[in-house]
CSV table of C-alpha atoms and ligand atoms in Angstrom, one decimal:
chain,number,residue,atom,x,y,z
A,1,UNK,CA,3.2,38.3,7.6
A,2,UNK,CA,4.4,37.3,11.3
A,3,UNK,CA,3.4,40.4,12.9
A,4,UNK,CA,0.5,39.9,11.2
A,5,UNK,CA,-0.3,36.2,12.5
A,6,UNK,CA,1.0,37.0,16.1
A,7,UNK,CA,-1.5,40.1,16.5
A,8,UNK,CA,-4.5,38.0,15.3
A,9,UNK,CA,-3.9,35.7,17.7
A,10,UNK,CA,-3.3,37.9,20.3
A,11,UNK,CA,-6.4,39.8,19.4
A,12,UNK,CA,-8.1,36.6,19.6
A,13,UNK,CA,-7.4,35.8,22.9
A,14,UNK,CA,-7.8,38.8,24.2
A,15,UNK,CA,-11.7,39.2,23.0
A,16,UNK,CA,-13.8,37.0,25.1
A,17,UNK,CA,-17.0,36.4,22.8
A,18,UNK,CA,-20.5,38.2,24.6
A,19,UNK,CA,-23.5,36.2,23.5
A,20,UNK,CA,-26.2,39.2,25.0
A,21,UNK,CA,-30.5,38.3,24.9
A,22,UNK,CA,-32.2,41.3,24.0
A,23,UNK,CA,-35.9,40.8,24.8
A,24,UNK,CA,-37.4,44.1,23.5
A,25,UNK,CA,-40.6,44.2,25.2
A,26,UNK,CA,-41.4,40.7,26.0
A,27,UNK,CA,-41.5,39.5,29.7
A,28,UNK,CA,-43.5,39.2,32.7
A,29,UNK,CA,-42.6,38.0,35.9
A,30,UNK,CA,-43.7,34.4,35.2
A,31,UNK,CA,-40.3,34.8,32.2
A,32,UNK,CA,-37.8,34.7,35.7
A,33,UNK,CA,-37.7,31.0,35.0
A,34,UNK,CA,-36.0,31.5,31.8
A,35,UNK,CA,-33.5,33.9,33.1
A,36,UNK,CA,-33.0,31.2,36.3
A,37,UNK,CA,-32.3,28.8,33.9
A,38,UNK,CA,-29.7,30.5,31.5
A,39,UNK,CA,-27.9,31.3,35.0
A,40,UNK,CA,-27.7,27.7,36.3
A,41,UNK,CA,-25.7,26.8,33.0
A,42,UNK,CA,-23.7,29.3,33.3
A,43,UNK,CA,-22.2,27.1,36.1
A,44,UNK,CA,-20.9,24.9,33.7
A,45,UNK,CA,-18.3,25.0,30.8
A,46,UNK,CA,-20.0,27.8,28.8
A,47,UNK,CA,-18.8,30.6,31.3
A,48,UNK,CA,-15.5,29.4,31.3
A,49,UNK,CA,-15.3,30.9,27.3
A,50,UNK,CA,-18.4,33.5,26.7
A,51,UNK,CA,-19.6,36.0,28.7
A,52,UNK,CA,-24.1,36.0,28.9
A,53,UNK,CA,-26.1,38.9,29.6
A,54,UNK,CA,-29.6,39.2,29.4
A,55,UNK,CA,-31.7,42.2,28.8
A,56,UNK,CA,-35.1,41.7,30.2
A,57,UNK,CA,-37.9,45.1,30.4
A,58,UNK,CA,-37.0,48.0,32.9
A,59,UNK,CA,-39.5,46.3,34.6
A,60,UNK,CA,-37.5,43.1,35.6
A,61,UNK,CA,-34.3,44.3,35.8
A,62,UNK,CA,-34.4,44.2,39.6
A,63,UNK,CA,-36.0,40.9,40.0
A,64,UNK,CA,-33.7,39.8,37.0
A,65,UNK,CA,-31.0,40.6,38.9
A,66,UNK,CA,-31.4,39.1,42.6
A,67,UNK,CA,-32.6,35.9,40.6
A,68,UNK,CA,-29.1,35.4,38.7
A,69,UNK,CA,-27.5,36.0,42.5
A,70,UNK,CA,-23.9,35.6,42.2
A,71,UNK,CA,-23.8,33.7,38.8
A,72,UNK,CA,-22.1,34.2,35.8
A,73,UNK,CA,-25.0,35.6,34.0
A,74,UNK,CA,-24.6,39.7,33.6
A,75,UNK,CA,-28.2,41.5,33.5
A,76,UNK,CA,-28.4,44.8,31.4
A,77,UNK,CA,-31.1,47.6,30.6
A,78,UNK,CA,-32.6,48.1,26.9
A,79,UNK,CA,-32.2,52.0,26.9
A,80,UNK,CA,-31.3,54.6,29.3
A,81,UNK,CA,-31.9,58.3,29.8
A,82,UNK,CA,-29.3,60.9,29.0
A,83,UNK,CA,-29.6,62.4,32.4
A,84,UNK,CA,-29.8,60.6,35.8
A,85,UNK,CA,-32.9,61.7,37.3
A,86,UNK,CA,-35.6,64.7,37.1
A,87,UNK,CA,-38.7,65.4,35.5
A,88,UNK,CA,-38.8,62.8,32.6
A,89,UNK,CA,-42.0,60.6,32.9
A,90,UNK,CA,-41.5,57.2,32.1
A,91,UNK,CA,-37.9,57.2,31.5
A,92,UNK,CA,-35.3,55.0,32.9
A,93,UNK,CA,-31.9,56.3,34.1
A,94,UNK,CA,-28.5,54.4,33.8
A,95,UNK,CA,-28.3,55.2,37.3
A,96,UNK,CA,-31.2,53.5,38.3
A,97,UNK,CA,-30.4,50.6,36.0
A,98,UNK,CA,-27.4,50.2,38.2
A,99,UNK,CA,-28.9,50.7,41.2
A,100,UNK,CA,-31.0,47.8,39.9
A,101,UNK,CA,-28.3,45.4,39.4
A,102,UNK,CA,-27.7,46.1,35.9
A,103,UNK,CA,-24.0,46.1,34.5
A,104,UNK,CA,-25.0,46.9,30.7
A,105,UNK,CA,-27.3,49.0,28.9
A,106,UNK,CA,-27.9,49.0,25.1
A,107,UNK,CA,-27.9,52.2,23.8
A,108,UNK,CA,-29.0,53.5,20.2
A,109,UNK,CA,-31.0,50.2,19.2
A,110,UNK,CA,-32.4,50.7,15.6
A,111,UNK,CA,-35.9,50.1,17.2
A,112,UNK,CA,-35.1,53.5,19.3
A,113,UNK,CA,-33.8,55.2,16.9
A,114,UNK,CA,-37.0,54.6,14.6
A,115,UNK,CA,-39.9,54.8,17.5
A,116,UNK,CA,-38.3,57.8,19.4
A,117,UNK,CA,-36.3,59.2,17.0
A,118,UNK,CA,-33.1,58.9,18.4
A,119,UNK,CA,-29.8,60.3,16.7
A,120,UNK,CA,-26.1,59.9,16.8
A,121,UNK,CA,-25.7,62.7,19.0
A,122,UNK,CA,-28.4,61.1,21.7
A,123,UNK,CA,-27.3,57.9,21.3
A,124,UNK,CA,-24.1,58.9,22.3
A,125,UNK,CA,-25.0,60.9,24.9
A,126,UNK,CA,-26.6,58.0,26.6
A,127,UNK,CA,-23.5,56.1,26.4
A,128,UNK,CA,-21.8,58.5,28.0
A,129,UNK,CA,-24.5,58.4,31.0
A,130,UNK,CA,-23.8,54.8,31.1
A,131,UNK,CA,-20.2,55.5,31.8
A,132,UNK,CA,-21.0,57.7,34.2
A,133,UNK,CA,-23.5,55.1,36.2
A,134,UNK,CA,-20.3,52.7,35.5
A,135,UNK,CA,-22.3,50.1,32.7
A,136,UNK,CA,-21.1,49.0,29.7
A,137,UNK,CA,-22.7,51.0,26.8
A,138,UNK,CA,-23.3,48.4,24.2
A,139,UNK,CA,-23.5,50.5,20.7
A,140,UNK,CA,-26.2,49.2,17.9
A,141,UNK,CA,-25.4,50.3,14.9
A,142,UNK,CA,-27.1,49.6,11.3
A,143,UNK,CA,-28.1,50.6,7.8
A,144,UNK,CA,-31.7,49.8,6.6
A,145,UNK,CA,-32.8,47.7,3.3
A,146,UNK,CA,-32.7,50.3,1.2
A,147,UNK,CA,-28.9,52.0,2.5
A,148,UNK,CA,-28.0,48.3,1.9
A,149,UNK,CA,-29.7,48.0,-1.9
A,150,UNK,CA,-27.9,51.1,-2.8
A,151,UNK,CA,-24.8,50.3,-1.7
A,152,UNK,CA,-24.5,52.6,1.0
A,153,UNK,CA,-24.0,50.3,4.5
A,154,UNK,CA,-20.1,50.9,5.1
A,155,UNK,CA,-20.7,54.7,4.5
A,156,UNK,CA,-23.4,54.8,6.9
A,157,UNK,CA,-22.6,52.1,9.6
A,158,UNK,CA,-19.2,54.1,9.5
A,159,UNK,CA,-20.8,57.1,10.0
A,160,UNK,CA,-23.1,56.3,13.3
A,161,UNK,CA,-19.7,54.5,14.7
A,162,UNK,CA,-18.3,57.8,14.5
A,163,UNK,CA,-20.8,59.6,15.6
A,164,UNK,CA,-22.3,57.4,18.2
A,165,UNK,CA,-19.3,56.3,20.3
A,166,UNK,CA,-17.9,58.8,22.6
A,167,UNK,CA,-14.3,59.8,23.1
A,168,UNK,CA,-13.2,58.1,26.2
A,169,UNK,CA,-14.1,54.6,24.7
A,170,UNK,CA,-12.2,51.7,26.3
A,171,UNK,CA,-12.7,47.4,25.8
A,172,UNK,CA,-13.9,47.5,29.6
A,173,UNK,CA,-16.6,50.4,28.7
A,174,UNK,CA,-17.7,49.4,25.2
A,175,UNK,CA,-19.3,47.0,23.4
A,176,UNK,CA,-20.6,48.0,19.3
A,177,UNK,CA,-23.4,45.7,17.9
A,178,UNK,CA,-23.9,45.6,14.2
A,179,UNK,CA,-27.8,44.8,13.5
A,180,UNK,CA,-28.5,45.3,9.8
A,181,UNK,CA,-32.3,46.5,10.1
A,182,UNK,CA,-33.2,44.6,7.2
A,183,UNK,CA,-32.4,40.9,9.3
A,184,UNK,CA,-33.7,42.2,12.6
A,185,UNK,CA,-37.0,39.8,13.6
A,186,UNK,CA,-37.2,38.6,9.8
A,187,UNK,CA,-35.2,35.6,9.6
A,188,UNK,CA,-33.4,37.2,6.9
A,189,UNK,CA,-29.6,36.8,7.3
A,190,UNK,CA,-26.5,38.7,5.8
A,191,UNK,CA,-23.9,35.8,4.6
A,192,UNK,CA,-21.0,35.7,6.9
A,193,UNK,CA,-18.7,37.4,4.1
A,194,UNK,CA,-21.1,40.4,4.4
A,195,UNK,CA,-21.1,40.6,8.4
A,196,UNK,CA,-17.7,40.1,7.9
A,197,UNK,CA,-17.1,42.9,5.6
A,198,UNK,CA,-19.3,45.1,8.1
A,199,UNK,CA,-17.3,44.0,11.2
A,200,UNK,CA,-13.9,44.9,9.4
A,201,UNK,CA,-14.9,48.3,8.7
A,202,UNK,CA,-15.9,48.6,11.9
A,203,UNK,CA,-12.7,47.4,13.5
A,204,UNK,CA,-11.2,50.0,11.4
A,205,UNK,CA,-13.4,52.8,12.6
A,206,UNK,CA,-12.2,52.0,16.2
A,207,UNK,CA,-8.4,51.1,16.1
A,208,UNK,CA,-8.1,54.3,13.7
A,209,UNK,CA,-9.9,56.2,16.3
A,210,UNK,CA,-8.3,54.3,19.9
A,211,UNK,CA,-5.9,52.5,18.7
A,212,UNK,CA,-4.6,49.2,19.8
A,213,UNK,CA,-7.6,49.4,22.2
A,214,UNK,CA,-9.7,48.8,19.1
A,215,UNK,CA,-8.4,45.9,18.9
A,216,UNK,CA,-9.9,44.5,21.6
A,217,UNK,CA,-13.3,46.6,21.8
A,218,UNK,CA,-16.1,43.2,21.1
A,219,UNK,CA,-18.3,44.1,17.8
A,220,UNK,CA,-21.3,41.7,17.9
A,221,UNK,CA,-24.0,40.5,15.4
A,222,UNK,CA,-27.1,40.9,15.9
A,223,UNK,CA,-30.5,40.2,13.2
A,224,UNK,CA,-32.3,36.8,13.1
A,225,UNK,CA,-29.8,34.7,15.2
A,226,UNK,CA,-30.6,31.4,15.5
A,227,UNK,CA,-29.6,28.4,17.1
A,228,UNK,CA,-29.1,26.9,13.5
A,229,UNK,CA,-26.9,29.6,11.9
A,230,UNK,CA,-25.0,30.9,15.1
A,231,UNK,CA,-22.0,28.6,14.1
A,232,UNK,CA,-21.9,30.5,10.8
A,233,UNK,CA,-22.6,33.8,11.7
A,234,UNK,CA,-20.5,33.9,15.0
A,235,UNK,CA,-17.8,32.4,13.0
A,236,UNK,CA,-17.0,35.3,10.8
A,237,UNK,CA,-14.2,37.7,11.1
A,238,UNK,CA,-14.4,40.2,13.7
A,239,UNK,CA,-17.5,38.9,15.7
A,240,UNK,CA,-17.2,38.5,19.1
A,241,UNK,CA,-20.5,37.4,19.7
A,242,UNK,CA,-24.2,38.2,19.1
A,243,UNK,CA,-27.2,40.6,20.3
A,244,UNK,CA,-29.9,38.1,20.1
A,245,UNK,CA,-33.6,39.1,19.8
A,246,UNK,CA,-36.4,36.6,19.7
A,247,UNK,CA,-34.3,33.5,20.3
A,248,UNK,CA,-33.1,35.0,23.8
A,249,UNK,CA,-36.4,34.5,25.1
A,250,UNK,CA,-36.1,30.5,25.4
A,251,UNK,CA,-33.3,29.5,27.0
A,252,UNK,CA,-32.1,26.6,25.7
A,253,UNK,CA,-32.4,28.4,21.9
A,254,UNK,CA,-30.1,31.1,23.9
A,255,UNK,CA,-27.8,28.4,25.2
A,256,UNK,CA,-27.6,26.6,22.3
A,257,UNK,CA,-26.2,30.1,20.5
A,258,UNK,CA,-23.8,30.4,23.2
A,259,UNK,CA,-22.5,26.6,23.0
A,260,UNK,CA,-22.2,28.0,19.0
A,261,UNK,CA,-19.3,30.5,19.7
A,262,UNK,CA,-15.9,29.4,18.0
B,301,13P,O1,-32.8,43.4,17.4
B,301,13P,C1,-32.2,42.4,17.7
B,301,13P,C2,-31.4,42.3,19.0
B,301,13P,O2,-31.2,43.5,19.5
B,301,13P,C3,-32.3,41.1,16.9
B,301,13P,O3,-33.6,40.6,17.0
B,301,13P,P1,-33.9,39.2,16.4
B,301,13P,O4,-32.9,38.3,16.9
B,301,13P,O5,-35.3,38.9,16.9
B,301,13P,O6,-33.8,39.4,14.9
């Protein structure tokens, strides 16, 4: 029971919570001001606990970037390319998301894996291509309303951990976001027993897999956070944070999520 007491506070301390804005395809130019404004707080006690990155479009990452300058807030890509250049119209390469001033990239979003029918196997080729432009492969992972009615979401959000996250895995490297599909954009919301139960599995996916650095590898929620359940949800065992959709597109209901990290 010690052991088991001093670990969970070390884990604790060692797993700074991410609160990351994923805004899908939402943003023009005239958005900057939001991004601007997420940055300046960042000057004040909320970067001393929780790490912020924002996703924005391909098509602001650049701007995105310069804007933050040499703040706190991180800037990330929605999606990469498995490869880092050629003959791929209208993709987006990790390299050129770093070249860009990106230091994340979401890979394997449930919204990909749907519209462009991505699988484990891409998915986790594209992390690897992250790794090798040297971002932070954030992992989505997620079972859908009816893997949840029947029962099935360990079995499957077990099954695209595995198969999604590539050997070579490390805290630094890695970040896995379980988005139930079913809570993603509807305002409906698992209870925090059931992200809880979710996250736990997880955990024991990766320290089965890397050991003790599963430990310390951040597992965020994401689906339907809101400024008014981020407490709650954020709260629950094993989340480090949140991969917020819609409500990363204001800041202050962005800020107001971060402010909610235990
Ligand atoms: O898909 C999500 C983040 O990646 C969640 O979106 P919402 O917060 O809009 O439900």
């Amino acid at each position: 029971m010690a052991n088991f007491t001093l670990e969970m506070l070390m884990t604790a301390a060692v797993r700074r919570p991410l609160v990351a804005g994923n805004w899908k395809m939402n943003g023009l130019k005239a958005s900057i001001g939001e991004i601007e404004a997420i940055a300046r707080a960042c000057d004040d006690s909320i970067s001393a606990r929780v790490d912020l990155l924002i996703c924005p479009p391909a098509t602001l990452v650049a701007l995105a970037a310069d804007s933050v300058g040499t703040s706190q807030l991180a800037i990330g890509g929605q999606d990469c390319h498995v490869k880092a250049s050629g003959a791929h119209t209208g993709d987006v390469s990790a390299e050129m998301l770093a070249d860009a001033g990106a230091t994340m990239v979401i890979v394997g979003h449930s919204e990909r894996r749907a519209d462009h029918n991505e699988s484990d196997a891409i998915v986790r080729a594209k992390a690897e291509a992250a790794w090798r432009s040297g971002l932070t492969a954030i992992v989505c992972v997620g079972e859908s309303e009816a893997q949840r009615k029947a029962g099935e979401h360990l079995d499957v959000v077990g099954g695209q951990v595995t198969a999604s996250i590539p050997d070579g895995a490390t805290p630094t490297n890695l970040v896995v976001a379980y988005e139930p599909i079913w809570a993603i954009g509807t305002g409906l919301v698992p209870t925090p027993e059931d992200v809880a139960e979710v996250h736990s599995l997880v955990r024991a996916v990766l320290v089965e897999r890397f050991g003790e650095a599963g430990q310390a590898m951040r597992i965020l929620y994401g689906g339907s956070v809101k400024p008014d359940n981020a407490a709650a949800l954020l709260g629950a065992a094993n989340v480090d944070g949140a991969l917020v959709g819609g409500a990363s597109l204001k800041a202050t209901d962005f800020l107001a999520i971060a402010r909610a990290c235990p």
